[in-house]
Amino acid sequence: MRNLLVSISLTGLFCMLAFNNGGEISFPRPAGWPQPEYNFDNNPLHSEKIELGRALFYDPILSRDSTISCASCHLQYTAFAHTDHDLSHGIEGRIATRNAATLVNLAWNKHFMWDGALHHLDMQSLAPISNNMEMDENLDHVVFKLKQSPRYRSLFSDAFSDTAITGAQVLRSLSQFMLTLVSANAKYDKVRNGKEKFTEQEERGYQLFQQHCNHCHTEPLFTNGQFESNGLSVDETLKDKGRMTITGKSEDSLRFKVPSLRNIEFSFPYMHDGRFKTLHQVLNHYTAQIQQTPTLHPTLQHGIPLSSNDKVDIIAFLLTLTDKDFLFDPRYSFPK
Amino acid sequence: MKNLLGAMIVLMFALVVRGQQVQIIFVPTWAKKALITDTVYLMQNDEIMVEELKFYISNIALQHKGKVVWQETNSYHLLDVNKPGSLQFTLTKPTDIKFDEVLFSLGIDSITSEAGVLDGDLDPTKGMYWTWQSGYIHVKLEGKSKHCPARKNRFQFHLGGFRGETNSFQNVSLKTGNSNRIVIELPVDNFLEGIELSKQYEIMIPGKQAVALSKRLASLFKLKTQ
């Protein structure tokens, strides 16, 4: 009887959180996770706004010549990163200067882009839309194009109960869809919730991870949300100074935003310039290739001492961050 | 009696809601006359043409004897010299409030800048939000000068920045008296006179130069004396 009650109330809870046609949706915060950074009071989640954002996310109308969409570089099956491409692509085959980042658990992000150029998820979409190496479009013209489309006129009017289409509405809808991209059901999470157990190797990897990696790639988000210098040599063709580009401060030289490691199995290549193709290459960097720079993170001064067995164990652990439910969630895929 | 009281309350309410209107008119000027864009002006031995001037006026308040007595809600106005209608607007204050000074800000404050996307004049389609990094452009002034070494002799001042020492947001106060029509001039010629356009002609990022120029521009607002 008691079990029945529990399951009824759990079902009820699920229905409350589930996507439905009833309008407002509360944001489901996974157990034990911190408060999101995003202020939902200013943009409460709403099923029709999320669907509108999803339509926009997958629509090349956002680019100047209608050839690329957000999803061109942020593919669901690869954790919303751009597999096999070290630098992001734009219209007319243009190549930009940084690796397309994963889009995951964005509600907990305070800074966006590798250098934190954007400080709010709502504003983040402006950057790829306007960057001449990416979509090379401007928001005003996107609004103009959307107003010509009977489909979008109806989607906007359903979502905002208002026939005008504004730039703010475009950005809010994109935020809404991206906010739903929550990955919290990897094996790691199931172990944390007592539903599964690590193998011995994964457990050894987890211990090593906590000892050597966790101060920057902090659980449960697997990022501390800060900008750190991890001792990469400067790519002479890009000469990317990272955070310093935005702040102009020398203490921010070569610092980049610490990326989340969730779904890292599929988000290769790695680093801000996509220089490493495999996790082995990444670990080899941390053990033997650290460049001494004035801003290097103190824990990396002497590299991370790992044997080859340790590396294999850490990788076994990192693979437990793969969340198949997230990668194949039909709510995130191309809208039908 | 009861009806009379009710009618009086309704009437008072209507008066308060209707309030008293104060018209605020901004006039960018050149040589003491309204600035006309795409017109060549002579200045010292230079020929200057202003093509675009847009700026945010925000946080408008009325003050009496040094105390704020009224504040406009949702006080954000984008003024565009090429859209004359945007240069004037009307404040509606309660009739009984007297004032002798107008306060306003040039630009968008850091709290608003930290918020997410906003509507109306703050919508990023207005071309006053940077896209390569976060933040509003408080002031956009573009044009041509004979001495300007840039392509097509163009000068471009995009003044913005809201964080720490790069904060170029400025507060302005003007003694006005209790007038219901306030005309505020911005002498653009005086602003450009103070800039050596052969050396300083392009600012597109927050920083010391943007702060210094914003300060000087804000100091030039003055009440038009009839």
Coordinates of C-alpha atoms in Angstrom, one line a residue:
Chain A
M1 CA 0.0 0.0 0.0
R2 CA 2.7 2.3 1.0
N3 CA 4.7 1.5 -2.2
L4 CA 1.6 2.2 -4.2
L5 CA 1.2 5.6 -2.5
V6 CA 4.9 6.4 -3.2
S7 CA 4.6 5.5 -6.8
I8 CA 1.4 7.5 -7.2
S9 CA 3.0 10.5 -5.8
L10 CA 6.1 10.0 -7.8
T11 CA 4.0 9.7 -11.0
G12 CA 2.3 12.9 -10.0
L13 CA 5.6 14.7 -9.5
F14 CA 6.8 13.4 -12.9
C15 CA 3.7 14.7 -14.5
M16 CA 4.3 18.1 -13.0
L17 CA 7.8 18.2 -14.3
A18 CA 7.1 16.6 -17.6
F19 CA 6.6 18.5 -20.8
N20 CA 3.0 18.9 -21.5
N21 CA 0.7 21.3 -23.2
G22 CA -0.5 22.9 -20.1
G23 CA 1.9 25.9 -20.3
E24 CA 4.3 26.7 -17.5
I25 CA 6.8 24.1 -16.5
S26 CA 8.9 24.2 -13.3
F27 CA 12.6 23.6 -13.9
P28 CA 13.6 20.1 -12.5
R29 CA 16.7 20.5 -10.3
P30 CA 18.4 17.1 -9.9
A31 CA 18.8 16.0 -6.3
G32 CA 21.9 17.3 -4.6
W33 CA 22.7 19.9 -7.3
P34 CA 23.2 23.5 -6.5
Q35 CA 20.7 26.3 -7.3
P36 CA 20.8 27.2 -11.0
E37 CA 22.4 30.6 -11.9
Y38 CA 19.6 31.3 -14.4
N39 CA 16.8 33.5 -13.0
F40 CA 13.7 31.7 -14.2
D41 CA 11.4 34.4 -12.8
N42 CA 12.4 36.6 -15.7
N43 CA 11.7 33.9 -18.3
P44 CA 9.5 31.1 -16.8
L45 CA 9.7 27.9 -18.8
H46 CA 6.7 27.3 -20.9
S47 CA 6.1 24.3 -23.2
E48 CA 5.3 26.4 -26.3
K49 CA 8.3 28.7 -25.8
I50 CA 10.5 25.7 -25.4
E51 CA 9.1 24.3 -28.7
L52 CA 9.6 27.6 -30.4
G53 CA 13.2 27.8 -29.2
R54 CA 13.8 24.2 -30.4
A55 CA 12.4 25.2 -33.9
L56 CA 14.8 28.2 -34.0
F57 CA 17.7 26.1 -32.7
Y58 CA 17.4 23.7 -35.7
D59 CA 16.5 26.4 -38.3
P60 CA 19.2 27.8 -40.6
I61 CA 17.0 30.9 -40.9
L62 CA 19.3 32.3 -38.1
S63 CA 22.2 32.5 -40.6
R64 CA 22.6 35.2 -43.2
D65 CA 22.3 32.8 -46.2
S66 CA 20.1 30.3 -44.4
T67 CA 22.6 27.6 -44.6
I68 CA 23.6 26.8 -41.0
S69 CA 21.7 26.5 -37.8
C70 CA 22.8 26.2 -34.2
A71 CA 22.6 22.5 -34.6
S72 CA 25.2 22.6 -37.4
C73 CA 27.9 22.8 -34.8
H74 CA 25.9 21.6 -31.7
L75 CA 24.7 18.1 -32.5
Q76 CA 22.6 16.2 -29.9
Y77 CA 24.3 12.8 -30.4
T78 CA 27.7 14.4 -29.7
A79 CA 26.6 16.2 -26.5
F80 CA 25.7 19.3 -28.6
A81 CA 29.4 19.7 -29.6
H82 CA 30.8 19.4 -33.1
T83 CA 32.5 16.0 -33.4
D84 CA 35.7 15.8 -35.4
H85 CA 35.9 19.5 -36.0
D86 CA 38.5 21.3 -34.0
L87 CA 37.3 24.8 -34.9
S88 CA 33.7 25.9 -35.4
H89 CA 32.3 26.4 -38.9
G90 CA 30.4 29.3 -40.4
I91 CA 28.5 30.1 -43.6
E92 CA 30.4 29.8 -46.9
G93 CA 32.8 27.3 -45.4
R94 CA 34.3 29.9 -43.0
I95 CA 36.3 28.6 -40.1
A96 CA 36.2 30.5 -36.8
T97 CA 38.8 30.4 -34.0
R98 CA 37.5 28.1 -31.3
N99 CA 36.1 24.7 -30.7
A100 CA 32.3 24.5 -30.5
A101 CA 31.5 23.8 -26.8
T102 CA 29.0 21.3 -25.5
L103 CA 25.6 22.6 -24.5
V104 CA 24.7 21.0 -21.3
N105 CA 23.4 22.1 -17.9
L106 CA 23.5 25.7 -19.1
A107 CA 21.1 26.8 -16.3
W108 CA 24.1 26.5 -13.9
N109 CA 26.5 28.6 -16.1
K110 CA 27.4 32.1 -15.2
H111 CA 29.7 32.8 -18.1
F112 CA 29.4 31.7 -21.7
M113 CA 32.0 31.1 -24.4
W114 CA 35.6 29.9 -23.7
D115 CA 36.6 33.5 -22.7
G116 CA 33.3 34.3 -20.8
A117 CA 32.6 37.1 -23.4
L118 CA 28.9 36.7 -22.7
H119 CA 27.5 36.9 -19.2
H120 CA 23.9 35.7 -19.7
L121 CA 22.4 32.8 -21.6
D122 CA 19.8 35.1 -23.1
M123 CA 22.6 37.1 -24.7
Q124 CA 24.8 34.2 -25.7
S125 CA 22.9 33.4 -28.9
L126 CA 23.7 36.9 -30.2
A127 CA 27.4 36.0 -30.6
P128 CA 27.2 33.1 -33.1
I129 CA 24.3 34.8 -34.9
S130 CA 26.4 38.0 -35.4
N131 CA 29.9 36.7 -35.7
N132 CA 31.0 37.1 -39.3
M133 CA 32.9 33.8 -39.1
E134 CA 29.8 31.9 -38.0
M135 CA 26.2 32.9 -39.0
D136 CA 27.1 36.5 -40.1
E137 CA 23.6 37.7 -39.6
N138 CA 22.1 40.3 -37.3
L139 CA 19.2 39.8 -34.9
D140 CA 17.1 42.6 -36.5
H141 CA 17.2 40.9 -39.8
V142 CA 16.4 37.5 -38.2
V143 CA 13.3 39.1 -36.8
F144 CA 12.5 40.5 -40.3
K145 CA 12.8 37.0 -41.8
L146 CA 10.7 35.4 -39.1
K147 CA 7.9 37.9 -39.6
Q148 CA 7.6 36.8 -43.2
S149 CA 7.0 33.2 -42.2
P150 CA 3.4 32.2 -41.5
R151 CA 4.7 29.2 -39.5
Y152 CA 6.8 31.4 -37.1
R153 CA 4.0 34.0 -36.9
S154 CA 1.8 31.3 -35.5
L155 CA 4.5 29.8 -33.2
F156 CA 5.4 33.2 -31.7
S157 CA 1.7 34.1 -31.2
D158 CA 1.1 30.7 -29.5
A159 CA 4.2 31.2 -27.3
F160 CA 3.9 34.9 -26.4
S161 CA 0.2 35.6 -27.0
D162 CA 1.2 38.5 -29.0
T163 CA 1.5 39.0 -32.7
A164 CA 4.7 41.1 -32.7
I165 CA 7.9 39.2 -33.1
T166 CA 10.8 40.9 -31.2
G167 CA 14.5 40.2 -30.8
A168 CA 14.0 39.7 -27.1
Q169 CA 11.4 36.9 -27.8
V170 CA 13.8 35.1 -30.2
L171 CA 16.6 35.1 -27.5
R172 CA 14.3 34.1 -24.7
S173 CA 12.9 31.2 -26.7
L174 CA 16.4 30.0 -27.6
S175 CA 17.3 30.2 -23.9
Q176 CA 14.2 28.2 -23.0
F177 CA 15.2 25.3 -25.2
M178 CA 18.8 25.3 -24.1
L179 CA 17.8 25.4 -20.5
T180 CA 16.0 22.1 -20.9
L181 CA 19.3 20.5 -22.0
V182 CA 20.0 18.9 -18.6
S183 CA 22.2 15.9 -18.4
A184 CA 21.9 14.2 -15.0
N185 CA 21.3 10.5 -15.7
A186 CA 24.7 9.1 -16.5
K187 CA 26.0 6.0 -14.8
Y188 CA 27.9 8.4 -12.4
D189 CA 24.6 9.8 -11.3
K190 CA 23.0 6.4 -10.9
V191 CA 25.9 5.4 -8.7
R192 CA 25.5 8.6 -6.7
N193 CA 21.8 7.9 -6.2
G194 CA 22.6 4.3 -5.1
K195 CA 21.0 2.7 -8.1
E196 CA 24.1 1.3 -9.7
K197 CA 27.7 0.5 -8.7
F198 CA 31.0 1.4 -10.3
T199 CA 33.2 -1.4 -11.5
E200 CA 36.5 -1.7 -9.6
Q201 CA 38.3 0.0 -12.4
E202 CA 35.8 2.9 -12.5
E203 CA 36.0 3.2 -8.8
R204 CA 39.8 3.5 -9.0
G205 CA 39.4 6.1 -11.7
Y206 CA 37.0 8.0 -9.6
Q207 CA 39.4 8.1 -6.7
L208 CA 42.2 9.4 -9.0
F209 CA 39.7 11.9 -10.5
Q210 CA 38.8 13.3 -7.1
Q211 CA 42.4 13.6 -6.1
H212 CA 43.7 15.3 -9.3
C213 CA 40.9 16.7 -11.4
N214 CA 38.0 17.6 -9.1
H215 CA 39.2 21.1 -8.0
C216 CA 38.5 22.4 -11.5
H217 CA 36.1 19.8 -12.9
T218 CA 34.0 19.9 -9.8
E219 CA 31.2 17.5 -9.2
P220 CA 28.3 17.3 -9.9
L221 CA 28.5 19.7 -12.8
F222 CA 32.1 18.7 -13.6
T223 CA 33.2 22.3 -13.8
N224 CA 33.9 25.0 -11.2
G225 CA 32.6 27.6 -13.6
Q226 CA 35.9 29.5 -13.4
F227 CA 38.6 30.4 -15.9
E228 CA 41.8 28.5 -15.5
S229 CA 45.1 28.1 -17.3
N230 CA 45.9 24.4 -17.9
G231 CA 49.3 24.8 -19.3
L232 CA 48.5 24.4 -23.0
S233 CA 51.2 25.8 -25.4
V234 CA 50.0 28.8 -27.4
D235 CA 48.8 27.8 -30.9
E236 CA 50.9 30.2 -33.0
T237 CA 48.2 30.4 -35.7
L238 CA 45.5 31.4 -33.3
K239 CA 47.4 33.3 -30.6
D240 CA 44.4 33.0 -28.3
K241 CA 44.8 34.8 -25.0
G242 CA 41.5 33.5 -23.6
R243 CA 39.9 35.4 -20.8
M244 CA 42.3 38.3 -21.2
T245 CA 40.7 39.1 -24.5
I246 CA 37.7 40.3 -22.6
T247 CA 39.1 41.6 -19.3
G248 CA 42.3 43.1 -20.7
K249 CA 44.1 41.9 -17.5
S250 CA 47.4 40.1 -17.8
E251 CA 46.4 37.8 -14.9
D252 CA 43.7 36.4 -17.2
S253 CA 46.2 35.5 -19.9
L254 CA 45.7 32.0 -21.3
R255 CA 42.8 31.3 -18.9
F256 CA 39.8 29.6 -20.5
K257 CA 36.5 28.5 -19.1
V258 CA 36.7 25.1 -17.5
P259 CA 34.3 22.9 -19.6
S260 CA 32.0 20.4 -18.1
L261 CA 33.1 16.8 -18.6
R262 CA 29.6 15.3 -18.9
N263 CA 29.3 13.2 -22.0
I264 CA 33.0 13.7 -22.7
E265 CA 33.1 10.3 -24.5
F266 CA 31.3 12.0 -27.4
S267 CA 32.4 15.6 -27.3
F268 CA 35.9 15.2 -28.9
P269 CA 38.0 16.9 -30.0
Y270 CA 39.0 18.5 -26.7
M271 CA 40.3 21.9 -25.5
H272 CA 39.3 25.5 -26.7
D273 CA 41.0 24.9 -30.0
G274 CA 40.1 21.2 -30.3
R275 CA 43.8 20.2 -30.4
F276 CA 43.4 16.8 -28.8
K277 CA 41.4 14.0 -30.5
T278 CA 41.4 11.4 -27.7
L279 CA 41.1 11.3 -23.9
H280 CA 44.6 9.7 -23.9
Q281 CA 46.1 12.7 -25.6
V282 CA 44.4 14.9 -23.0
L283 CA 45.8 12.9 -20.1
N284 CA 49.2 12.8 -21.7
H285 CA 49.1 16.6 -21.8
Y286 CA 48.4 16.8 -18.0
T287 CA 51.1 14.3 -17.2
A288 CA 54.0 15.4 -19.4
Q289 CA 53.3 18.4 -21.6
I290 CA 52.4 21.2 -19.2
Q291 CA 53.9 24.6 -20.2
Q292 CA 55.0 26.8 -17.3
T293 CA 53.2 30.1 -17.7
P294 CA 52.7 32.8 -15.1
T295 CA 49.0 32.1 -14.9
L296 CA 49.2 28.3 -14.7
H297 CA 46.9 26.7 -12.2
P298 CA 49.0 26.0 -9.0
T299 CA 48.0 22.3 -8.9
L300 CA 49.5 21.8 -12.4
Q301 CA 52.9 23.2 -11.6
H302 CA 54.5 19.8 -11.8
G303 CA 52.0 18.1 -14.0
I304 CA 49.7 15.4 -12.8
P305 CA 51.6 12.2 -11.8
L306 CA 49.7 9.3 -13.4
S307 CA 50.9 5.9 -14.5
S308 CA 49.6 4.5 -17.7
N309 CA 47.3 2.2 -15.7
D310 CA 46.0 5.3 -13.8
K311 CA 45.2 6.9 -17.1
V312 CA 43.2 3.9 -18.3
D313 CA 41.3 3.9 -14.9
I314 CA 40.5 7.6 -15.1
I315 CA 39.2 7.2 -18.7
A316 CA 37.0 4.3 -17.4
F317 CA 35.6 6.7 -14.9
L318 CA 35.1 9.5 -17.5
L319 CA 33.0 7.1 -19.6
T320 CA 30.6 6.8 -16.7
L321 CA 29.7 10.5 -17.5
T322 CA 28.0 9.4 -20.7
D323 CA 24.2 10.0 -20.4
K324 CA 22.4 8.1 -23.2
D325 CA 19.1 9.4 -22.0
F326 CA 20.4 12.9 -22.7
L327 CA 22.0 12.0 -26.0
F328 CA 18.9 10.4 -27.4
D329 CA 16.2 12.3 -25.7
P330 CA 13.5 12.9 -28.4
R331 CA 12.6 16.2 -26.8
Y332 CA 16.0 17.6 -27.8
S333 CA 16.1 16.3 -31.4
F334 CA 15.2 17.9 -34.7
P335 CA 11.5 19.0 -34.4
K336 CA 9.2 16.9 -36.5
Chain B
M1 CA -23.4 61.6 0.7
K2 CA -21.9 58.2 0.2
N3 CA -22.2 58.6 -3.6
L4 CA -20.6 62.0 -3.4
L5 CA -17.6 60.6 -1.5
G6 CA -17.3 57.8 -4.0
A7 CA -17.3 60.3 -6.9
M8 CA -14.7 62.4 -5.1
I9 CA -12.4 59.4 -4.7
V10 CA -12.8 58.5 -8.3
L11 CA -12.1 62.1 -9.4
M12 CA -9.0 62.3 -7.1
F13 CA -7.8 58.9 -8.4
A14 CA -8.3 60.1 -12.0
L15 CA -6.4 63.3 -11.3
V16 CA -3.5 61.4 -9.8
V17 CA -3.4 58.9 -12.7
R18 CA -3.6 61.6 -15.3
G19 CA -1.2 63.7 -13.4
Q20 CA 0.8 66.5 -14.7
Q21 CA 2.8 66.2 -17.9
V22 CA 6.4 67.3 -18.2
Q23 CA 7.9 67.3 -21.6
I24 CA 11.6 66.5 -22.0
I25 CA 13.2 67.4 -25.3
F26 CA 16.8 66.6 -26.2
V27 CA 18.4 68.6 -28.9
P28 CA 21.9 67.6 -30.1
T29 CA 23.4 70.8 -31.5
W30 CA 26.2 72.1 -33.7
A31 CA 27.1 75.7 -33.5
K32 CA 24.2 76.3 -31.2
K33 CA 21.7 75.0 -33.8
A34 CA 20.0 71.6 -34.0
L35 CA 22.5 69.1 -35.5
I36 CA 21.7 67.9 -39.0
T37 CA 23.2 64.6 -40.0
D38 CA 24.9 64.0 -43.3
T39 CA 25.8 67.7 -43.5
V40 CA 29.3 68.9 -43.7
Y41 CA 30.3 71.3 -40.9
L42 CA 33.5 73.3 -40.8
M43 CA 35.4 73.1 -37.6
Q44 CA 38.8 74.6 -37.1
N45 CA 40.5 73.4 -40.3
D46 CA 38.5 70.2 -40.5
E47 CA 35.4 69.2 -42.4
I48 CA 33.1 67.1 -40.3
M49 CA 29.9 65.2 -41.0
V50 CA 27.9 63.3 -38.4
E51 CA 26.1 60.3 -39.8
E52 CA 24.7 58.6 -36.7
L53 CA 24.2 59.6 -33.0
K54 CA 22.3 57.3 -30.7
F55 CA 22.4 57.2 -27.0
Y56 CA 20.5 55.9 -24.0
I57 CA 19.0 58.2 -21.4
S58 CA 17.9 56.3 -18.4
N59 CA 16.9 56.6 -14.7
I60 CA 15.1 59.9 -15.1
A61 CA 14.1 61.5 -11.7
L62 CA 12.9 64.8 -10.5
Q63 CA 14.5 66.4 -7.5
H64 CA 13.4 69.2 -5.1
K65 CA 15.8 70.9 -2.8
G66 CA 18.3 68.1 -3.2
K67 CA 15.8 65.3 -2.6
V68 CA 14.4 62.9 -5.2
V69 CA 10.6 63.5 -5.3
W70 CA 9.7 61.4 -8.4
Q71 CA 11.2 58.7 -10.5
E72 CA 10.1 57.4 -13.8
T73 CA 9.4 53.7 -13.8
N74 CA 11.0 51.5 -16.4
S75 CA 13.1 54.5 -17.4
Y76 CA 15.0 53.6 -20.5
H77 CA 15.0 55.8 -23.6
L78 CA 17.0 55.2 -26.8
L79 CA 17.5 58.6 -28.5
D80 CA 18.4 58.6 -32.2
V81 CA 19.2 61.9 -33.9
N82 CA 17.9 60.3 -37.2
K83 CA 14.5 59.6 -35.6
P84 CA 13.4 63.0 -34.3
G85 CA 10.4 61.4 -32.5
S86 CA 12.8 59.5 -30.2
L87 CA 14.4 62.8 -28.9
Q88 CA 11.4 63.8 -26.9
F89 CA 9.2 62.1 -24.4
T90 CA 6.7 63.0 -21.7
L91 CA 6.9 62.3 -18.0
T92 CA 3.6 62.1 -16.1
K93 CA 4.0 63.0 -12.5
P94 CA 1.5 63.6 -9.7
T95 CA 0.3 67.3 -9.9
D96 CA 1.3 68.2 -6.4
I97 CA 5.0 67.3 -6.8
K98 CA 7.2 70.3 -7.3
F99 CA 10.8 70.0 -8.6
D100 CA 13.8 72.2 -9.4
E101 CA 16.2 69.7 -10.8
V102 CA 16.2 66.9 -13.3
L103 CA 18.4 63.8 -12.9
F104 CA 19.2 61.3 -15.6
S105 CA 21.9 59.0 -16.7
L106 CA 23.7 58.5 -20.0
G107 CA 23.8 54.8 -20.7
I108 CA 22.4 51.7 -19.1
D109 CA 23.4 50.9 -15.5
S110 CA 25.2 47.7 -14.5
I111 CA 22.2 46.1 -12.8
T112 CA 20.2 46.3 -15.9
S113 CA 23.2 45.2 -17.9
E114 CA 23.6 42.1 -15.8
A115 CA 19.9 41.1 -16.3
G116 CA 18.9 38.9 -19.2
V117 CA 17.4 40.1 -22.4
L118 CA 15.0 43.0 -22.1
D119 CA 12.2 44.5 -24.2
G120 CA 11.4 47.8 -25.9
D121 CA 14.3 50.2 -26.3
L122 CA 16.6 47.7 -24.7
D123 CA 15.8 44.9 -27.3
P124 CA 19.1 43.9 -28.9
T125 CA 17.7 44.4 -32.3
K126 CA 18.2 48.2 -31.7
G127 CA 21.8 47.8 -32.6
M128 CA 23.0 49.1 -29.2
Y129 CA 24.1 45.7 -27.7
W130 CA 27.5 44.4 -28.3
T131 CA 27.4 40.9 -29.8
W132 CA 31.0 39.8 -29.3
Q133 CA 30.7 40.4 -25.6
S134 CA 28.0 41.3 -23.1
G135 CA 27.0 44.9 -22.6
Y136 CA 25.1 47.8 -24.0
I137 CA 26.6 50.5 -26.1
H138 CA 25.6 53.6 -24.2
V139 CA 26.5 56.0 -27.0
K140 CA 27.1 55.5 -30.7
L141 CA 28.5 58.4 -32.6
E142 CA 29.7 57.9 -36.2
G143 CA 30.7 60.2 -39.0
K144 CA 33.5 61.5 -41.2
S145 CA 36.3 63.9 -40.7
K146 CA 38.9 65.1 -43.3
H147 CA 41.7 64.3 -40.8
C148 CA 40.5 60.9 -39.9
P149 CA 43.0 58.3 -41.3
A150 CA 40.6 55.4 -41.1
R151 CA 38.9 53.9 -44.2
K152 CA 36.6 56.4 -45.8
N153 CA 37.8 59.0 -43.2
R154 CA 35.2 57.5 -40.8
F155 CA 35.2 58.0 -37.1
Q156 CA 33.3 55.5 -34.9
F157 CA 32.8 56.0 -31.2
H158 CA 30.9 53.2 -29.5
L159 CA 31.0 54.0 -25.8
G160 CA 30.1 51.3 -23.4
G161 CA 31.2 49.2 -20.5
F162 CA 29.5 48.5 -17.2
R163 CA 32.0 46.6 -15.0
G164 CA 34.4 48.1 -12.4
E165 CA 36.9 50.5 -13.8
T166 CA 35.5 50.2 -17.4
N167 CA 32.1 51.4 -16.2
S168 CA 31.3 54.4 -18.5
F169 CA 27.8 54.9 -17.3
Q170 CA 27.3 58.6 -16.3
N171 CA 24.9 60.5 -14.1
V172 CA 23.8 64.0 -15.0
S173 CA 21.8 66.6 -13.1
L174 CA 20.5 69.9 -14.4
K175 CA 18.8 72.7 -12.5
T176 CA 15.6 73.3 -14.3
G177 CA 13.1 75.0 -12.1
N178 CA 9.5 73.7 -11.9
S179 CA 9.0 73.8 -15.7
N180 CA 6.7 71.5 -17.7
R181 CA 8.8 71.8 -20.8
I182 CA 12.5 71.1 -20.4
V183 CA 14.8 71.4 -23.4
I184 CA 18.2 69.8 -22.9
E185 CA 21.0 70.5 -25.4
L186 CA 24.0 68.3 -26.3
P187 CA 26.6 70.3 -28.2
V188 CA 28.2 67.7 -30.4
D189 CA 30.6 70.2 -31.9
N190 CA 32.1 70.9 -28.4
F191 CA 32.5 67.1 -27.9
L192 CA 34.4 66.6 -31.1
E193 CA 36.5 69.7 -30.6
G194 CA 38.1 68.0 -27.7
I195 CA 39.1 65.0 -29.7
E196 CA 42.1 64.9 -32.0
L197 CA 40.4 63.0 -34.8
S198 CA 43.6 62.3 -36.6
K199 CA 44.7 60.2 -33.7
Q200 CA 41.6 59.1 -31.8
Y201 CA 38.8 58.0 -34.2
E202 CA 37.7 54.5 -33.3
I203 CA 36.6 53.1 -30.0
M204 CA 34.6 49.9 -30.0
I205 CA 35.5 48.4 -26.7
P206 CA 35.1 49.3 -23.0
G207 CA 38.1 50.8 -21.4
K208 CA 39.8 54.0 -20.2
Q209 CA 39.2 55.9 -23.5
A210 CA 35.5 55.1 -23.4
V211 CA 35.2 56.1 -19.8
A212 CA 37.0 59.5 -20.4
L213 CA 34.9 60.3 -23.5
S214 CA 31.6 59.3 -21.8
K215 CA 32.5 61.6 -18.8
R216 CA 33.2 64.5 -21.1
L217 CA 30.1 63.9 -23.2
A218 CA 27.9 63.7 -20.1
S219 CA 29.4 67.0 -18.8
L220 CA 28.2 68.8 -22.0
F221 CA 24.4 68.4 -21.4
K222 CA 22.9 71.8 -20.6
L223 CA 19.5 73.3 -20.2
K224 CA 18.5 75.5 -23.1
T225 CA 18.0 79.0 -22.0
Q226 CA 15.4 80.8 -23.9

